[in-house]
mmCIF file of C-alpha atoms and ligand atoms in Angstrom:
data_model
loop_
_atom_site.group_PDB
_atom_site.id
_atom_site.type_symbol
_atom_site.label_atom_id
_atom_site.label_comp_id
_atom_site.label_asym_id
_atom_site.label_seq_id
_atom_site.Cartn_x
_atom_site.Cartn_y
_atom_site.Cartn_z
ATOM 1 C CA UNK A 1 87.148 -0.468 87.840
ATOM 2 C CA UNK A 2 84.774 -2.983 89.250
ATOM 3 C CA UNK A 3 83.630 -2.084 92.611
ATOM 4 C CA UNK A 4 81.363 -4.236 94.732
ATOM 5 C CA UNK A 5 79.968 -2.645 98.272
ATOM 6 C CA UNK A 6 77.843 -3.850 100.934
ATOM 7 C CA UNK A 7 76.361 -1.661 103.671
ATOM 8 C CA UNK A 8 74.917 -3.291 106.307
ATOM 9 C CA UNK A 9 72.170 -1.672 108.551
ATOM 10 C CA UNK A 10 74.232 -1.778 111.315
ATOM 11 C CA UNK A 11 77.273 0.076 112.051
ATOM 12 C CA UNK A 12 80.860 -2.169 112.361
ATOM 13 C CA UNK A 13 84.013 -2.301 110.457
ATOM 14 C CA UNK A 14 85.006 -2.013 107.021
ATOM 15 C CA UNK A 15 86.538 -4.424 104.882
ATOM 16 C CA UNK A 16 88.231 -4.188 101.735
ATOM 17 C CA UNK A 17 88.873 -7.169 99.532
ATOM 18 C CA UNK A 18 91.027 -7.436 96.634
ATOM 19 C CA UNK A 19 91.476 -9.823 93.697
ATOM 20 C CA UNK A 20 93.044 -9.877 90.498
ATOM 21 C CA UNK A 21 95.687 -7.314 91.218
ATOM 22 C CA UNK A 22 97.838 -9.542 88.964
ATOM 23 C CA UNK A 23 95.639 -10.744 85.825
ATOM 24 C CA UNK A 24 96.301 -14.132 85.779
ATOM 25 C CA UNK A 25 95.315 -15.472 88.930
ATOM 26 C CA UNK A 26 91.501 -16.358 89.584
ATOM 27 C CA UNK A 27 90.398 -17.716 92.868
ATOM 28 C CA UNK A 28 90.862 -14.736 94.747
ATOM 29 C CA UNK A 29 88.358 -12.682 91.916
ATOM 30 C CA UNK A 30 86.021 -15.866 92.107
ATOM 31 C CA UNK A 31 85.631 -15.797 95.704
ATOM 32 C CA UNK A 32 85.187 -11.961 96.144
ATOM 33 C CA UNK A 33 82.198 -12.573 93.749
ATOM 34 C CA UNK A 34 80.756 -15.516 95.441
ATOM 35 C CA UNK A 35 81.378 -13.657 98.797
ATOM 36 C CA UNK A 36 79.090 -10.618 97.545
ATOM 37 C CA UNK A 37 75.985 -13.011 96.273
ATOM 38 C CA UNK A 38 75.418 -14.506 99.494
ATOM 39 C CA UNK A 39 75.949 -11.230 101.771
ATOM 40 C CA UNK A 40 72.651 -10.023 103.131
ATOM 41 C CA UNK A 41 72.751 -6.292 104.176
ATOM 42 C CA UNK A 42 70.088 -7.079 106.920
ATOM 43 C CA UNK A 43 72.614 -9.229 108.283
ATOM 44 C CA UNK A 44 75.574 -6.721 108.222
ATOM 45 C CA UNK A 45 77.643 -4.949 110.079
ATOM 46 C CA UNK A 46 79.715 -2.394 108.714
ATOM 47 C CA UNK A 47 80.800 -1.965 105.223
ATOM 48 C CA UNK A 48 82.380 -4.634 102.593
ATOM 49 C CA UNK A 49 84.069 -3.247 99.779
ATOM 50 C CA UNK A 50 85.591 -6.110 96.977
ATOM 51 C CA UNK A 51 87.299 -5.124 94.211
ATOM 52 C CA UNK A 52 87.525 -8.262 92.506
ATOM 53 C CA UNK A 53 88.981 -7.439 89.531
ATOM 54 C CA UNK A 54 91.933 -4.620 90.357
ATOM 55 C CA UNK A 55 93.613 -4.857 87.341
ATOM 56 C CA UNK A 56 91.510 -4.959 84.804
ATOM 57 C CA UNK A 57 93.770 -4.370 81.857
ATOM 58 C CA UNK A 58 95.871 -7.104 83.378
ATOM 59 C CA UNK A 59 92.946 -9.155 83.560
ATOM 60 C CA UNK A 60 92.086 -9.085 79.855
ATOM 61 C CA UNK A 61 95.364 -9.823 78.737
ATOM 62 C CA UNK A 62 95.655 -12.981 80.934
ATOM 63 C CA UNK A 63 98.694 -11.502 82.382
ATOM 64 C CA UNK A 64 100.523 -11.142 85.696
ATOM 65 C CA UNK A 65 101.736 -7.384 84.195
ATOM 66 C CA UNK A 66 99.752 -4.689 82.905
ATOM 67 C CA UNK A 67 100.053 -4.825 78.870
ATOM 68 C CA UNK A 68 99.789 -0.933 79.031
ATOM 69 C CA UNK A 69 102.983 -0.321 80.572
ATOM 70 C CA UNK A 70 104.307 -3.911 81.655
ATOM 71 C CA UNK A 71 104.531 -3.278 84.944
ATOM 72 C CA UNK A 72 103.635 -5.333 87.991
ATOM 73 C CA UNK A 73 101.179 -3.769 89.603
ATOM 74 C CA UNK A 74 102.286 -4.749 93.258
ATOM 75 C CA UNK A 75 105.044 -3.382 93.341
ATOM 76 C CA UNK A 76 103.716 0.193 92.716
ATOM 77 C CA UNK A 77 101.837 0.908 95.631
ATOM 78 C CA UNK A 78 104.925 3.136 97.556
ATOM 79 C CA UNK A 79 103.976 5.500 100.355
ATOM 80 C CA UNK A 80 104.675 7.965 100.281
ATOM 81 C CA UNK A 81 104.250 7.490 96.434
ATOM 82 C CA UNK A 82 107.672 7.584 94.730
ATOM 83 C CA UNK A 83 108.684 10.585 92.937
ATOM 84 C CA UNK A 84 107.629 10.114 89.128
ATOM 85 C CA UNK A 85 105.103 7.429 90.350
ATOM 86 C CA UNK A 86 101.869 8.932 88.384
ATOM 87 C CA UNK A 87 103.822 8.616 84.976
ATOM 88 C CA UNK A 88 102.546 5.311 84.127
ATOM 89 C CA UNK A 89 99.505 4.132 83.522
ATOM 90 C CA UNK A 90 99.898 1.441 86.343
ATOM 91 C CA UNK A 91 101.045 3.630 88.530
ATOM 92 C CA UNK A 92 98.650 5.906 88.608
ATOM 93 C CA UNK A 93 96.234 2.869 89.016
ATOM 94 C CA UNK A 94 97.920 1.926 92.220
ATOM 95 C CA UNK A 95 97.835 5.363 93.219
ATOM 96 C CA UNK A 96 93.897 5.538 92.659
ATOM 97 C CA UNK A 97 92.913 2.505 94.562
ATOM 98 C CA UNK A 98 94.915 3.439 97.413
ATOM 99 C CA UNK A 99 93.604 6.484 98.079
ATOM 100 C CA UNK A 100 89.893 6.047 97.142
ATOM 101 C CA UNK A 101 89.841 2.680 99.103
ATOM 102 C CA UNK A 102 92.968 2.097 101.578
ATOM 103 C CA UNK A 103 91.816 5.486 103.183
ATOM 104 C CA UNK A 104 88.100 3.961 103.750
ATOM 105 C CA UNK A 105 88.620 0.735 105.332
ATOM 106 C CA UNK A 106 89.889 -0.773 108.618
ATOM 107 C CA UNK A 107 90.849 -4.419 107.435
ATOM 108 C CA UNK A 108 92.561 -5.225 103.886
ATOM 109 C CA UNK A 109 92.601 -8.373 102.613
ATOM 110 C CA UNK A 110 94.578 -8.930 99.224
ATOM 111 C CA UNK A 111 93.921 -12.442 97.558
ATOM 112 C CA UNK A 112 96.375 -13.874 95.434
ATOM 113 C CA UNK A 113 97.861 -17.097 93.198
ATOM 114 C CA UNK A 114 100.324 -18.365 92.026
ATOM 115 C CA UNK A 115 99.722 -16.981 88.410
ATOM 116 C CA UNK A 116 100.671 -18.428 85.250
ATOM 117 C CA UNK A 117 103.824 -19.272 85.891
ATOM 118 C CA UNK A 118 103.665 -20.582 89.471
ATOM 119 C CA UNK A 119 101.891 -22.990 91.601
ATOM 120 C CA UNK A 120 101.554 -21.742 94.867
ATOM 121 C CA UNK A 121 101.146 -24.021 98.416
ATOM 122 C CA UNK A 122 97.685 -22.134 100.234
ATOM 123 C CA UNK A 123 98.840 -19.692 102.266
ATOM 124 C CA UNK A 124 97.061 -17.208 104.997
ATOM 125 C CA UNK A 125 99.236 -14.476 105.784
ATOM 126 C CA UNK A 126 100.102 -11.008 108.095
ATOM 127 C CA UNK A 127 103.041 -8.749 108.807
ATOM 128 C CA UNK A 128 105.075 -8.594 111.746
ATOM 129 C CA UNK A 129 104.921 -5.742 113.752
ATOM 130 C CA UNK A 130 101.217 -5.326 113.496
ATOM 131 C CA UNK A 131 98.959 -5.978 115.969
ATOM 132 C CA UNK A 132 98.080 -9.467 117.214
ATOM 133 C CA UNK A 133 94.786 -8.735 115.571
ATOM 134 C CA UNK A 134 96.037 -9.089 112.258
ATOM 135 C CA UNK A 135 97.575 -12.786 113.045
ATOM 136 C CA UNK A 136 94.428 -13.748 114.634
ATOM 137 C CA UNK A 137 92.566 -13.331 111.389
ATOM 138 C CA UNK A 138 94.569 -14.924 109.248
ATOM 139 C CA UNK A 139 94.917 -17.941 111.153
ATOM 140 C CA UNK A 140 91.811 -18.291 111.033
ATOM 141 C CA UNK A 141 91.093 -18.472 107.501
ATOM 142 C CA UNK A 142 90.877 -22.129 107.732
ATOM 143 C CA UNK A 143 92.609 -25.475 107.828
ATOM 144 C CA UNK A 144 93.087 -25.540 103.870
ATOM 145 C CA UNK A 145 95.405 -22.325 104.253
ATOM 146 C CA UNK A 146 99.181 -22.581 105.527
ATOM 147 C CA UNK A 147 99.948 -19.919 108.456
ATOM 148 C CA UNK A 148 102.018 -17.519 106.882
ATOM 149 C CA UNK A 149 104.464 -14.287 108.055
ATOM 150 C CA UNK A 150 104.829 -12.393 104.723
ATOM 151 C CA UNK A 151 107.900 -10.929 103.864
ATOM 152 C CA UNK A 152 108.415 -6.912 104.180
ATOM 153 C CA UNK A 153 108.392 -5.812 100.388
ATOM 154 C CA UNK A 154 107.632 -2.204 100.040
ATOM 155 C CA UNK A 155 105.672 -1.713 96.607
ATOM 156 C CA UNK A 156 102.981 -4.600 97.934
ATOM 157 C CA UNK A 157 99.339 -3.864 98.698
ATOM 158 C CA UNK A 158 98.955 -5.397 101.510
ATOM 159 C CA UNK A 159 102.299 -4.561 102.774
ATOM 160 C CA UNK A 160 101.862 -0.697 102.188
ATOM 161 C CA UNK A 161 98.373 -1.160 103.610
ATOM 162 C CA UNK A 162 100.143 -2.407 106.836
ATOM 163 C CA UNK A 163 101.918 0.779 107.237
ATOM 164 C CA UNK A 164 99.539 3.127 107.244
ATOM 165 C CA UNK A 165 98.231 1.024 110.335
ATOM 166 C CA UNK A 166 95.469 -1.317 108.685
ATOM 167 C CA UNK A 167 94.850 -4.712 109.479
ATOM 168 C CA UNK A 168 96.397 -5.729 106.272
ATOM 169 C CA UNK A 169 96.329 -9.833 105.353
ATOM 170 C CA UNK A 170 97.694 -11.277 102.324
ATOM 171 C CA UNK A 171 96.917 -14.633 100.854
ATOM 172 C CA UNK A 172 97.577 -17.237 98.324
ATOM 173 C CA UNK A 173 96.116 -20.151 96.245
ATOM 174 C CA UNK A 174 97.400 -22.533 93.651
ATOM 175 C CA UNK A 175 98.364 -21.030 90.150
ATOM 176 C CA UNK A 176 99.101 -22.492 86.664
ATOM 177 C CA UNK A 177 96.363 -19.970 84.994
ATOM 178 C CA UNK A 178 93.591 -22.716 86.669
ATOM 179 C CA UNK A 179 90.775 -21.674 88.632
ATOM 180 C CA UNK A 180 90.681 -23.998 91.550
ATOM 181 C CA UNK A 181 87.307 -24.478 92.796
ATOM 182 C CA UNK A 182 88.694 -25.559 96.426
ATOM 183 C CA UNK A 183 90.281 -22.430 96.399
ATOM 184 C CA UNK A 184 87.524 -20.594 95.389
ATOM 185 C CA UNK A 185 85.850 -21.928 98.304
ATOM 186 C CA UNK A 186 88.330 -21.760 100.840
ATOM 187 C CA UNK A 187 89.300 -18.205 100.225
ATOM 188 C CA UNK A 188 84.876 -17.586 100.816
ATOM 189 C CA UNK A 189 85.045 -19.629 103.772
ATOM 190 C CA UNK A 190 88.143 -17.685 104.582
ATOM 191 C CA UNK A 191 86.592 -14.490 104.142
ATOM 192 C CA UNK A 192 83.345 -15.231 105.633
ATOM 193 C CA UNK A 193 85.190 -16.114 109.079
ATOM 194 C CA UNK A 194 87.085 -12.792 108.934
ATOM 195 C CA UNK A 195 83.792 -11.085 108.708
ATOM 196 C CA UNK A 196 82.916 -13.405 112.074
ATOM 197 C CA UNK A 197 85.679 -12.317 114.069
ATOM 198 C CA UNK A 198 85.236 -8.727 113.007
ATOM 199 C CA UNK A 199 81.556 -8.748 114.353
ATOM 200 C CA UNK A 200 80.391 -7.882 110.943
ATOM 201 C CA UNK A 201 78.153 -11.350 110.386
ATOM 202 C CA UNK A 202 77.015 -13.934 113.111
ATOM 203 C CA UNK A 203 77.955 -17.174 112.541
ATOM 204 C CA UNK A 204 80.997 -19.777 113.481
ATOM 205 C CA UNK A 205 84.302 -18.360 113.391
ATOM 206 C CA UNK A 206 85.891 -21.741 113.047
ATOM 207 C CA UNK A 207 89.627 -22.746 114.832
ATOM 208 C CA UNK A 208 92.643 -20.321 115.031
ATOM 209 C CA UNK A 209 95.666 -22.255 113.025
ATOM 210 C CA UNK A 210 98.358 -22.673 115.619
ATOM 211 C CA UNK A 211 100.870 -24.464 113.378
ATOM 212 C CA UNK A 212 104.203 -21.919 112.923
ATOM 213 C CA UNK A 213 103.989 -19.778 110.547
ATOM 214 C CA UNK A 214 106.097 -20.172 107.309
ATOM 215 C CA UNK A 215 108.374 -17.199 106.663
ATOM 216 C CA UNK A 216 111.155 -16.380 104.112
ATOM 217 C CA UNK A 217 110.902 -15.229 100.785
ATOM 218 C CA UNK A 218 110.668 -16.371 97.000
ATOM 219 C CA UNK A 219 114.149 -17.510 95.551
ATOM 220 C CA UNK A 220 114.481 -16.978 92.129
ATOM 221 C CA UNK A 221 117.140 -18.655 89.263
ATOM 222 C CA UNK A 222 120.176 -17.031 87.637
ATOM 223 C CA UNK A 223 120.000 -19.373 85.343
ATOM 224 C CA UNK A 224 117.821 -20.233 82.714
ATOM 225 C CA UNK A 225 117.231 -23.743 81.634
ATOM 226 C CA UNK A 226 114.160 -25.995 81.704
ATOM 227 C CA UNK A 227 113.875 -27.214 85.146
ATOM 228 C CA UNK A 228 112.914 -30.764 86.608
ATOM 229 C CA UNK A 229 112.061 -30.245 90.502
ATOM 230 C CA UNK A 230 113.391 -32.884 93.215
ATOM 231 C CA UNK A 231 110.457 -32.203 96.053
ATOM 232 C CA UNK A 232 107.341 -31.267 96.071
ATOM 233 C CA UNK A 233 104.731 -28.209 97.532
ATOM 234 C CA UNK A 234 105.079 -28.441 101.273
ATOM 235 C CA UNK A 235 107.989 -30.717 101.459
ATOM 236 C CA UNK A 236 110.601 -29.697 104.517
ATOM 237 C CA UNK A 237 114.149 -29.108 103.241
ATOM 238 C CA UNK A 238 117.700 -28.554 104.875
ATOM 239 C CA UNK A 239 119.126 -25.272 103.866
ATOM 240 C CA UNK A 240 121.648 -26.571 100.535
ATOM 241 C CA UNK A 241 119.146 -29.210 99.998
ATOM 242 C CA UNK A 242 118.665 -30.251 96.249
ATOM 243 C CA UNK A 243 115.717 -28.929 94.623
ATOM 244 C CA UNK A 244 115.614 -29.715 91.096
ATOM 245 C CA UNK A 245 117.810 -29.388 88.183
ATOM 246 C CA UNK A 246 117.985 -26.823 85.354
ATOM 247 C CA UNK A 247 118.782 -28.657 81.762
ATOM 248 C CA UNK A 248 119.410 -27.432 78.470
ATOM 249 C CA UNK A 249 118.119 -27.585 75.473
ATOM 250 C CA UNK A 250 120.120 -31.112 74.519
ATOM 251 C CA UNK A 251 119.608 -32.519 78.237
ATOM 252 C CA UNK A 252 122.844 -31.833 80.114
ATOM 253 C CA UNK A 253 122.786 -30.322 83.585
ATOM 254 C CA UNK A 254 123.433 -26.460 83.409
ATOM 255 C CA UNK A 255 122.785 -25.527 87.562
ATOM 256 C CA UNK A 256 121.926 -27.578 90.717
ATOM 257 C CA UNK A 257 119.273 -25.319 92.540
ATOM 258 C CA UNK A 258 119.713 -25.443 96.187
ATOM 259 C CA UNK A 259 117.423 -24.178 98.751
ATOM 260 C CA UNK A 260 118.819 -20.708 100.022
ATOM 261 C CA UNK A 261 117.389 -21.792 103.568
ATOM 262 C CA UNK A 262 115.718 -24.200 105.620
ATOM 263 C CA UNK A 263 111.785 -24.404 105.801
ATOM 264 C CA UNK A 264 108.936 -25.668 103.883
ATOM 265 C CA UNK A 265 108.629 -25.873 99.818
ATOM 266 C CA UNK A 266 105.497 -22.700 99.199
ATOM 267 C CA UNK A 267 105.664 -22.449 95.630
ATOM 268 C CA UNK A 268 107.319 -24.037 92.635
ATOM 269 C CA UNK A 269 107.724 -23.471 88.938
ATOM 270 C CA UNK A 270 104.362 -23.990 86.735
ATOM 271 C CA UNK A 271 105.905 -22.609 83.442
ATOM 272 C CA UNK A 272 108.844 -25.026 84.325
ATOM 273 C CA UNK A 273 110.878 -23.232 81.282
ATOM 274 C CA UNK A 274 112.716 -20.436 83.225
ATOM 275 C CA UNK A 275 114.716 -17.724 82.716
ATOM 276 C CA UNK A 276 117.320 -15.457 84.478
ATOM 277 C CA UNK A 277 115.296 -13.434 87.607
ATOM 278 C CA UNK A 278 111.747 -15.925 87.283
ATOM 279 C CA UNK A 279 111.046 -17.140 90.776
ATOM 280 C CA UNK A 280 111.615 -20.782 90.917
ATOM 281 C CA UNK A 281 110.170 -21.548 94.839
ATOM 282 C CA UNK A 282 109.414 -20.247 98.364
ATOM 283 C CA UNK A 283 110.883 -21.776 101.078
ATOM 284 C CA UNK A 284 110.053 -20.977 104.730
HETATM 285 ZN ZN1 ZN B 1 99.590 -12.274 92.674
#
């Protein structure tokens, strides 16, 4: 597993950052990288820990699942771990970095994409029911990155992190299998202000993002069928509002896909052929 770690000279925090828990998403691994080569330990406080590439297996097969096991590997990270839960290779991956790193740090940050198969609107994101501390650092990421409540989904990194009583932040950029390199900046400047506000560098924390958070969930198809979308990334729609159209295979309308509630448009199809369970947007 590649591990990256920065003492500094002084005491403070620690910070863990993650990438690349699903293999096919790459600004989050580029930006834990750049983050590392400009870190001075002189200049530190605390510890940083990256792991930039958490998946590697995933990694090397391009893939959001592992190709040992086909698993998703956020959705394994149960505590108390699940009966059964070191069967699997992936499992007993999640199981690893948990313990050897949730149990070491004070902040975790888990940076994410869209993937392969979606494109994601930026998004800077805590739990409820954390501390305010949480919220602050998130919305302070940066302009470029959409306030964001994540949803409760037990399994998740950053999620499970929460409940053991970190500062746990989540956060996503684009997709499509690209590497944006405005997200790979973002998600340094991002990190870098984090570090600010935690007293672990000195430098400008930037502005706290006031705009309301989105919330909600992903909505996913019952349907498959190639689908055309009617909006686009960060359009507002009306709960029942048209978002696209599934077709098949000779053009004629199989499903009308409706929003499921009212909020903003966070993520839409990339692989626009879907099938039965892919997630097809994120409204909130
Ligand atoms: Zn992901």
């Amino acid at each position: 597993l590649p591990v990256l770690a920065a003492r500094g000279v002084q005491t403070g925090p620690t910070l863990l950052v993650t990438g690349g828990i699903h293999g096919d998403e790459y600004e989050g691994p580029a930006a834990i990288q750049a983050l590392f080569n400009q870190v001075e330990a002189a200049q530190l406080c605390g510890t940083l820990l990256g792991l930039p590439v958490a998946n590697v297996a995933a990694w090397e097969a391009r893939s959001r699942v592992s190709p040992a096991d086909g698993l998703d590997l956020n959705r394994l990270f149960h505590r108390p771990a699940q009966p059964g839960q070191s069967q699997s290779p992936s499992q007993a991956l999640a199981e690893a970095i948990f313990e050897t790193f949730i149990s070491r740090c004070d902040v975790s940050i888990d940076l994410h994409s869209g993937g392969a198969r979606l494109v994601h609107l930026p998004l800077a994101g805590w739990y409820a029911g954390g501390s305010d501390e949480a919220e602050q650092l998130a919305r302070g990421f940066g302009p470029a990155l959409h306030p964001w409540l994540v949803p409760d989904v037990p399994g998740v990194f950053s999620y499970e992190s929460h409940r053991t009583g970190k500062l746990a932040l989540g956060a996503e950029w684009g997709g499509g299998g690209r590497l944006d390199p405005v997200g790979v900046e973002s998600y340094e400047t991002g990190l870098r202000r984090v570090l600010v506000r935690l007293g672990m560098i000195a430098a400008d924390p930037g502005e706290l993002d006031t705009r309301p958070p989105i919330r909600g969930d992903y909505q996913v198809t019952k349907m498959a069928g190639l689908f055309i979308p009617a909006v686009r990334l960060g359009q507002p729609v009306e709960l029942g509002e048209l978002l696209g159209l599934l077709y098949d295979s000779l053009g004629l309308v199989i499903s009308e896909v409706r929003a499921v509630r009212a909020g903003l448009v966070a993520a839409l199809p990339h692989l626009a052929l879907l099938r039965p369970g892919d997630r097809i947007t994120y409204i909130g």
